[in-house]
PDB file of N, CA, C and O and ligand atoms in Angstrom:
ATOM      1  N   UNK K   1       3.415  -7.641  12.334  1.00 92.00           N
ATOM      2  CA  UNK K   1       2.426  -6.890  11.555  1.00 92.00           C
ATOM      3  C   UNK K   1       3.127  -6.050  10.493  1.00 92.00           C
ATOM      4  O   UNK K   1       4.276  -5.629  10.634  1.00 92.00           O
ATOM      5  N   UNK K   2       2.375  -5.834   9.433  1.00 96.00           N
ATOM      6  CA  UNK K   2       3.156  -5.427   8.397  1.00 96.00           C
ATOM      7  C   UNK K   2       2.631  -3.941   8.138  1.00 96.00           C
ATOM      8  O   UNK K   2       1.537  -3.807   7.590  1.00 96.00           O
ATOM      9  N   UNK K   3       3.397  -2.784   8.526  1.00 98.00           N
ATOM     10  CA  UNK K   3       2.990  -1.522   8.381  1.00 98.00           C
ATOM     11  C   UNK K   3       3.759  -0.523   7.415  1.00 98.00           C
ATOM     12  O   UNK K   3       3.542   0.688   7.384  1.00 98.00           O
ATOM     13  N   UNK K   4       4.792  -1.272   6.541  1.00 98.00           N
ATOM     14  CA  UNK K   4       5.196  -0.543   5.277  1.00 98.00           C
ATOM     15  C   UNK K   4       5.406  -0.972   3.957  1.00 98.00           C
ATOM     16  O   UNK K   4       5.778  -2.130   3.768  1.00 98.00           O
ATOM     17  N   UNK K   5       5.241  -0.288   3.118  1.00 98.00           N
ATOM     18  CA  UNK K   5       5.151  -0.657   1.729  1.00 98.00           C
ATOM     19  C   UNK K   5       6.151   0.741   1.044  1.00 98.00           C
ATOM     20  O   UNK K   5       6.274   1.939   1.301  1.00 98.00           O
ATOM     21  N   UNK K   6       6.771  -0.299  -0.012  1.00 96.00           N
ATOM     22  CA  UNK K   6       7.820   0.714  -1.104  1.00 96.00           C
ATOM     23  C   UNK K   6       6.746   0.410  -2.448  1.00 96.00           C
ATOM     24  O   UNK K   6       6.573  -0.646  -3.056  1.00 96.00           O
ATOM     25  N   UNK K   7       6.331   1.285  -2.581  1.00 95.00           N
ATOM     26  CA  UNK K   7       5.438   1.743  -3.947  1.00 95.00           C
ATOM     27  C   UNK K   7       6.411   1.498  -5.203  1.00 95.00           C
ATOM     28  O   UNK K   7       7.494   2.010  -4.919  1.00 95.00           O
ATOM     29  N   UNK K   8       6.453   0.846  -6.632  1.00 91.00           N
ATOM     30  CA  UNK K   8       7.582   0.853  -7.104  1.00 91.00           C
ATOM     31  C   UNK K   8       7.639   1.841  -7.978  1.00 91.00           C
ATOM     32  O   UNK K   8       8.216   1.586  -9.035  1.00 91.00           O
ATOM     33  N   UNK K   9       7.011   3.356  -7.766  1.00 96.00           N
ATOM     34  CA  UNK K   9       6.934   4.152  -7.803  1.00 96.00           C
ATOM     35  C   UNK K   9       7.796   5.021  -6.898  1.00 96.00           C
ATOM     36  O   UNK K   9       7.880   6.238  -7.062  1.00 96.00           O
ATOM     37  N   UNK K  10       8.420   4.373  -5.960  1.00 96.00           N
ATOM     38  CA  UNK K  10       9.691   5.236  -5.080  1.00 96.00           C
ATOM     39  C   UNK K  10       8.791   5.742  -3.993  1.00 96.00           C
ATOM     40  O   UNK K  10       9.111   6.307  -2.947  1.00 96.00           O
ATOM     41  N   UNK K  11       7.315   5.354  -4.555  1.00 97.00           N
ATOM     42  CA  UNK K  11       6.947   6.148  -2.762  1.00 97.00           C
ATOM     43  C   UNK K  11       7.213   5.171  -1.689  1.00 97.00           C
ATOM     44  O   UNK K  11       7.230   3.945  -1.796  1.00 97.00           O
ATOM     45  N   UNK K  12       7.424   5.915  -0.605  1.00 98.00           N
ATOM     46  CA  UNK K  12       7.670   5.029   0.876  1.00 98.00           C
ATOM     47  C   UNK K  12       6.179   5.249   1.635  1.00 98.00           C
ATOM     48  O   UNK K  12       6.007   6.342   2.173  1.00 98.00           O
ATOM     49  N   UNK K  13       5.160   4.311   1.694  1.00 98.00           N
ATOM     50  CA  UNK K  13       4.071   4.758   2.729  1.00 98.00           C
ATOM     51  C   UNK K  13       4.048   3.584   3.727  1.00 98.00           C
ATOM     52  O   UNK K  13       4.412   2.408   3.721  1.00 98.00           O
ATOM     53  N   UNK K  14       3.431   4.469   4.622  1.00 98.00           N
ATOM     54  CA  UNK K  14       3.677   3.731   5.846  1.00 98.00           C
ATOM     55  C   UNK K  14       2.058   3.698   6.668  1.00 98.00           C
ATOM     56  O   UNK K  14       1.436   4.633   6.163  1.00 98.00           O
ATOM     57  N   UNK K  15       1.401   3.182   7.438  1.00 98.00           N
ATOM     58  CA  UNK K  15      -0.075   2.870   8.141  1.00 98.00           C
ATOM     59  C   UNK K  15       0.546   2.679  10.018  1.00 98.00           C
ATOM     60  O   UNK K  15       1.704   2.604  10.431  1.00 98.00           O
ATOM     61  N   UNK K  16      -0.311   2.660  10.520  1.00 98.00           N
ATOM     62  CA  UNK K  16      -0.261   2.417  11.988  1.00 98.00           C
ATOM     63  C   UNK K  16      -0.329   1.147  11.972  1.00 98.00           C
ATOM     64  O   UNK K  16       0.142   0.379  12.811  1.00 98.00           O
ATOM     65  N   UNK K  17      -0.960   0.867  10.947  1.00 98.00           N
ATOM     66  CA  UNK K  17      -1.535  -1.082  11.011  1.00 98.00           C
ATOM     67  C   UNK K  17      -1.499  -1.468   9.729  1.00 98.00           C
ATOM     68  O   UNK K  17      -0.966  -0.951   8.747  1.00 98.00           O
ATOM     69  N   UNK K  18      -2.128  -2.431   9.860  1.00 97.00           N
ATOM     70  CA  UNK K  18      -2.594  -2.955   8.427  1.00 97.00           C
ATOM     71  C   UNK K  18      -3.561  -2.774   7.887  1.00 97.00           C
ATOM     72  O   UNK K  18      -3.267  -3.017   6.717  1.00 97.00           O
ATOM     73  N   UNK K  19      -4.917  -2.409   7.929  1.00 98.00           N
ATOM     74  CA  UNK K  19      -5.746  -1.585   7.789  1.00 98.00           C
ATOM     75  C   UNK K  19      -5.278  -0.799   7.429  1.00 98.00           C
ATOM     76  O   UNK K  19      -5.117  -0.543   6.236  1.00 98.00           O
ATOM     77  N   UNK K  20      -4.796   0.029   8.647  1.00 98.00           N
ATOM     78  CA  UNK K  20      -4.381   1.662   7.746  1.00 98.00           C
ATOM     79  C   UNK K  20      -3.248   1.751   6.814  1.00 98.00           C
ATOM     80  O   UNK K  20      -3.315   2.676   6.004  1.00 98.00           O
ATOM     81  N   UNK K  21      -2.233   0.990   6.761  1.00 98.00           N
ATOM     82  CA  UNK K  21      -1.970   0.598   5.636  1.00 98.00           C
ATOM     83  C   UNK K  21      -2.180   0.476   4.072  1.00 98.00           C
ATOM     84  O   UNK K  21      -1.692   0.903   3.026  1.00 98.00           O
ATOM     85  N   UNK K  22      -3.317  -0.460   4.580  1.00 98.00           N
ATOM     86  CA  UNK K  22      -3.779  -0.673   2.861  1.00 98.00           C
ATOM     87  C   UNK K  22      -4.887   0.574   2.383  1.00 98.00           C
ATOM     88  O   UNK K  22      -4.968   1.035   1.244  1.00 98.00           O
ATOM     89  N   UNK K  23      -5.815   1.036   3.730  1.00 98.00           N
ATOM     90  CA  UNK K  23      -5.975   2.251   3.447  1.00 98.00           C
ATOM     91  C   UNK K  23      -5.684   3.397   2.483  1.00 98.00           C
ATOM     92  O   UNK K  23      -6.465   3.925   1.691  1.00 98.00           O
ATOM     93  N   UNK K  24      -3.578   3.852   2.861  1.00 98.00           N
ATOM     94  CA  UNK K  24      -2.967   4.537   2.756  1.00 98.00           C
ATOM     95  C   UNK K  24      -2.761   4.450   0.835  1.00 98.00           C
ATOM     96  O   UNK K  24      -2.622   5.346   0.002  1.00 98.00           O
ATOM     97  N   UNK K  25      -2.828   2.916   0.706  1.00 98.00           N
ATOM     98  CA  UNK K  25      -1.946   2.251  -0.576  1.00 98.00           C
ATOM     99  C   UNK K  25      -3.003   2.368  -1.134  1.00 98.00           C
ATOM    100  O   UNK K  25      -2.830   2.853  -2.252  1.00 98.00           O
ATOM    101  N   UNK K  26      -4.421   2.087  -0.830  1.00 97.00           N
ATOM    102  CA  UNK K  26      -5.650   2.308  -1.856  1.00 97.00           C
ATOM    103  C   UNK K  26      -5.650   3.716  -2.434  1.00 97.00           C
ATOM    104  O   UNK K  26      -5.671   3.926  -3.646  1.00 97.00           O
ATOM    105  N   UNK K  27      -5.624   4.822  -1.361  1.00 97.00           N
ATOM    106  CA  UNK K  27      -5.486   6.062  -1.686  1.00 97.00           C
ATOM    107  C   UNK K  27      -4.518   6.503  -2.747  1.00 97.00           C
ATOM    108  O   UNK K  27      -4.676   7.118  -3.801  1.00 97.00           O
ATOM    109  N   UNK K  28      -3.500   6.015  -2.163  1.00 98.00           N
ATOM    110  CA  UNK K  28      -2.295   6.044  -3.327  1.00 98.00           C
ATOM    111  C   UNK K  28      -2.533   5.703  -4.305  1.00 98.00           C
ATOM    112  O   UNK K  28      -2.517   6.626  -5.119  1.00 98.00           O
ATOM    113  N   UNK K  29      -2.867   4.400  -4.865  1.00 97.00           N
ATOM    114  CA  UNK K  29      -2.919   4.080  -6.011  1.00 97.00           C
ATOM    115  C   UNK K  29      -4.404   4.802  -6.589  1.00 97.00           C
ATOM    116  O   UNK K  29      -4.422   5.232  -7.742  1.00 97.00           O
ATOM    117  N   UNK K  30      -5.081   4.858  -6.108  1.00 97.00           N
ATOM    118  CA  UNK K  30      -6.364   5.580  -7.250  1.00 97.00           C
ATOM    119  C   UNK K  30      -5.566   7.553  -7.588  1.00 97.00           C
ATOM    120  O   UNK K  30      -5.736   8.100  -8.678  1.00 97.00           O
ATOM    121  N   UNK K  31      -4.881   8.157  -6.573  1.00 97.00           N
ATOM    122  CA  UNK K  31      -4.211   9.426  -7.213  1.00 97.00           C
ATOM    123  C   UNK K  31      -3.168   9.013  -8.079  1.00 97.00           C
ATOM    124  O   UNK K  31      -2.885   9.648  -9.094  1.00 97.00           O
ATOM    125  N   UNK K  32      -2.562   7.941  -7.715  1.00 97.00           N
ATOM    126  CA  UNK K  32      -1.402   7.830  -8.889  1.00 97.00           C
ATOM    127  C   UNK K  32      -1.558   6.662  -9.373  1.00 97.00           C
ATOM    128  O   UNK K  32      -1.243   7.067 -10.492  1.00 97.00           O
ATOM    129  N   UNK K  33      -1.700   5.891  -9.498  1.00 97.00           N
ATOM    130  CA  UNK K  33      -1.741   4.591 -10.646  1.00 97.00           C
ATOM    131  C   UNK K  33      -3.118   4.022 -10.705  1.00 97.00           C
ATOM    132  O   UNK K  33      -3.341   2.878 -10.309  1.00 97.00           O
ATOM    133  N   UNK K  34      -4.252   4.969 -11.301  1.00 96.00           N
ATOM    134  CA  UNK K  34      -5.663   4.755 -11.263  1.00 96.00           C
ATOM    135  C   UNK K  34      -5.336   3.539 -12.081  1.00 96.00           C
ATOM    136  O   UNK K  34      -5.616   2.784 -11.149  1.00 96.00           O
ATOM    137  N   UNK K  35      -4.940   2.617 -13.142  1.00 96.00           N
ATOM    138  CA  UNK K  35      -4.871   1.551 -14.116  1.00 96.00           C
ATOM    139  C   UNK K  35      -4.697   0.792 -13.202  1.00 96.00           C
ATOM    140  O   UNK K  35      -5.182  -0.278 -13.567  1.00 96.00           O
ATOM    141  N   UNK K  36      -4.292   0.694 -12.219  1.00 91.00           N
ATOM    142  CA  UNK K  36      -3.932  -0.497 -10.962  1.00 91.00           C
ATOM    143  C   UNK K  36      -4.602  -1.012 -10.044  1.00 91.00           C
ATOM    144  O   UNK K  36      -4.549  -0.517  -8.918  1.00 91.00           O
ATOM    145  N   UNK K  37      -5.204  -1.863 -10.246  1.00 89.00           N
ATOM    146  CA  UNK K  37      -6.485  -2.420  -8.870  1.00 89.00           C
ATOM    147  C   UNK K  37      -5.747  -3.457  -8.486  1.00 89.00           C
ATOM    148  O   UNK K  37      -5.371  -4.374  -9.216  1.00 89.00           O
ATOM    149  N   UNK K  38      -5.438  -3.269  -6.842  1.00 93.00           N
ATOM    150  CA  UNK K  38      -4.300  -4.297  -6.257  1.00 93.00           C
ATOM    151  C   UNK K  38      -5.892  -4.443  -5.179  1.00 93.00           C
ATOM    152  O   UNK K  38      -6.736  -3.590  -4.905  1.00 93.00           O
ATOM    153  N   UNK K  39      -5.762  -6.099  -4.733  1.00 96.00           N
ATOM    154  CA  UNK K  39      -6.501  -6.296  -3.515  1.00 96.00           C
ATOM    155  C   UNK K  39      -6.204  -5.982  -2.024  1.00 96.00           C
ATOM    156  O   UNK K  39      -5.130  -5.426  -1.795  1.00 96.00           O
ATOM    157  N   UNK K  40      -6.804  -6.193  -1.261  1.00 97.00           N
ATOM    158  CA  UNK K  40      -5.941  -6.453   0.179  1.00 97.00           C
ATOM    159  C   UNK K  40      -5.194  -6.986   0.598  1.00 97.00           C
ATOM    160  O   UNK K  40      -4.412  -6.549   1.443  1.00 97.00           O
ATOM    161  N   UNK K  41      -5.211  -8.944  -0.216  1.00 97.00           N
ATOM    162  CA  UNK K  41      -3.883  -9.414  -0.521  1.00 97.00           C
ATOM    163  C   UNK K  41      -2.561  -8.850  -0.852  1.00 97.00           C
ATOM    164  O   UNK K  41      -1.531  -8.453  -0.307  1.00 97.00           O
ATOM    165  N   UNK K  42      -3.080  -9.007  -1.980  1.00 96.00           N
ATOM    166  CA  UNK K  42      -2.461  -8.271  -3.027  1.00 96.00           C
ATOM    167  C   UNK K  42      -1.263  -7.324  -2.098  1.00 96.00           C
ATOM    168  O   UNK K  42      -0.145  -7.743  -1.801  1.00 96.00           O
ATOM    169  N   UNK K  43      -1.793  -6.031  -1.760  1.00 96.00           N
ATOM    170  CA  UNK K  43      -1.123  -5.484  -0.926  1.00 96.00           C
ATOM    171  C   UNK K  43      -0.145  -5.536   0.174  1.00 96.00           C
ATOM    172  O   UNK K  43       0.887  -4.872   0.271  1.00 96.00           O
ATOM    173  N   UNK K  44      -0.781  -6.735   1.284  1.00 97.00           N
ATOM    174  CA  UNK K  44       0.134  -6.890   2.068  1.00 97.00           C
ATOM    175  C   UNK K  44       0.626  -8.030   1.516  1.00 97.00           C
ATOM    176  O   UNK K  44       0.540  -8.877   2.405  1.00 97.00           O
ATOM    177  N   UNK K  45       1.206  -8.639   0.309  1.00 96.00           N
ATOM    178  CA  UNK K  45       1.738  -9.383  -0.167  1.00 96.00           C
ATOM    179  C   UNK K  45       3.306  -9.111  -0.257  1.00 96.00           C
ATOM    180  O   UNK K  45       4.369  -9.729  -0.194  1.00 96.00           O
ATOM    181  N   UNK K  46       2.726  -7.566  -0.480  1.00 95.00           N
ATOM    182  CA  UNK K  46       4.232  -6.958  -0.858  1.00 95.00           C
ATOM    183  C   UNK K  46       4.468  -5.946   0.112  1.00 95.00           C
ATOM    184  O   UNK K  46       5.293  -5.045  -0.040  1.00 95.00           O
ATOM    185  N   UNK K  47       3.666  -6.112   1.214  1.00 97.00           N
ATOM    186  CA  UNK K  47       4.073  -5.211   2.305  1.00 97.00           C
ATOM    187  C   UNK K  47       4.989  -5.796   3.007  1.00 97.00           C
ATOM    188  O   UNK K  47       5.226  -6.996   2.869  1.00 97.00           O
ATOM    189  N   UNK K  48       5.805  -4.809   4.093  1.00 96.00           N
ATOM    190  CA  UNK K  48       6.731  -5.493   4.542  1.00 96.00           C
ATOM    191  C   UNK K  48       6.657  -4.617   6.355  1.00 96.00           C
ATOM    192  O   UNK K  48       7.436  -4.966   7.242  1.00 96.00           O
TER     193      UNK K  48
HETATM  194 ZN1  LIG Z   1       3.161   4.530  -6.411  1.00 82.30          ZN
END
């Protein structure tokens, strides 16, 4: 299961799951990279 992601923004976020995960990364990206609409794919694409 894939519960971390490196933002290439240098952030490190991390979820309990994958859900909370992409959760975490949705949040993220609408405070900091509102221009960026990544899917759920998308996301754990590059989650690791
Ligand atoms: Zn970021």
């Amino acid at each position: 299961m894939k519960t971390r992601l490196n933002c290439p923004c240098g952030e490190h976020i991390r979820g309990e799951d994958e859900n909370d995960l992409v959760e975490r990364t949705l949040a993220h990206l609408a405070e900091r990279h509102p221009t960026h609409d990544y899917t759920r794919d998308e996301i754990l694409f590059i989650a690791h």
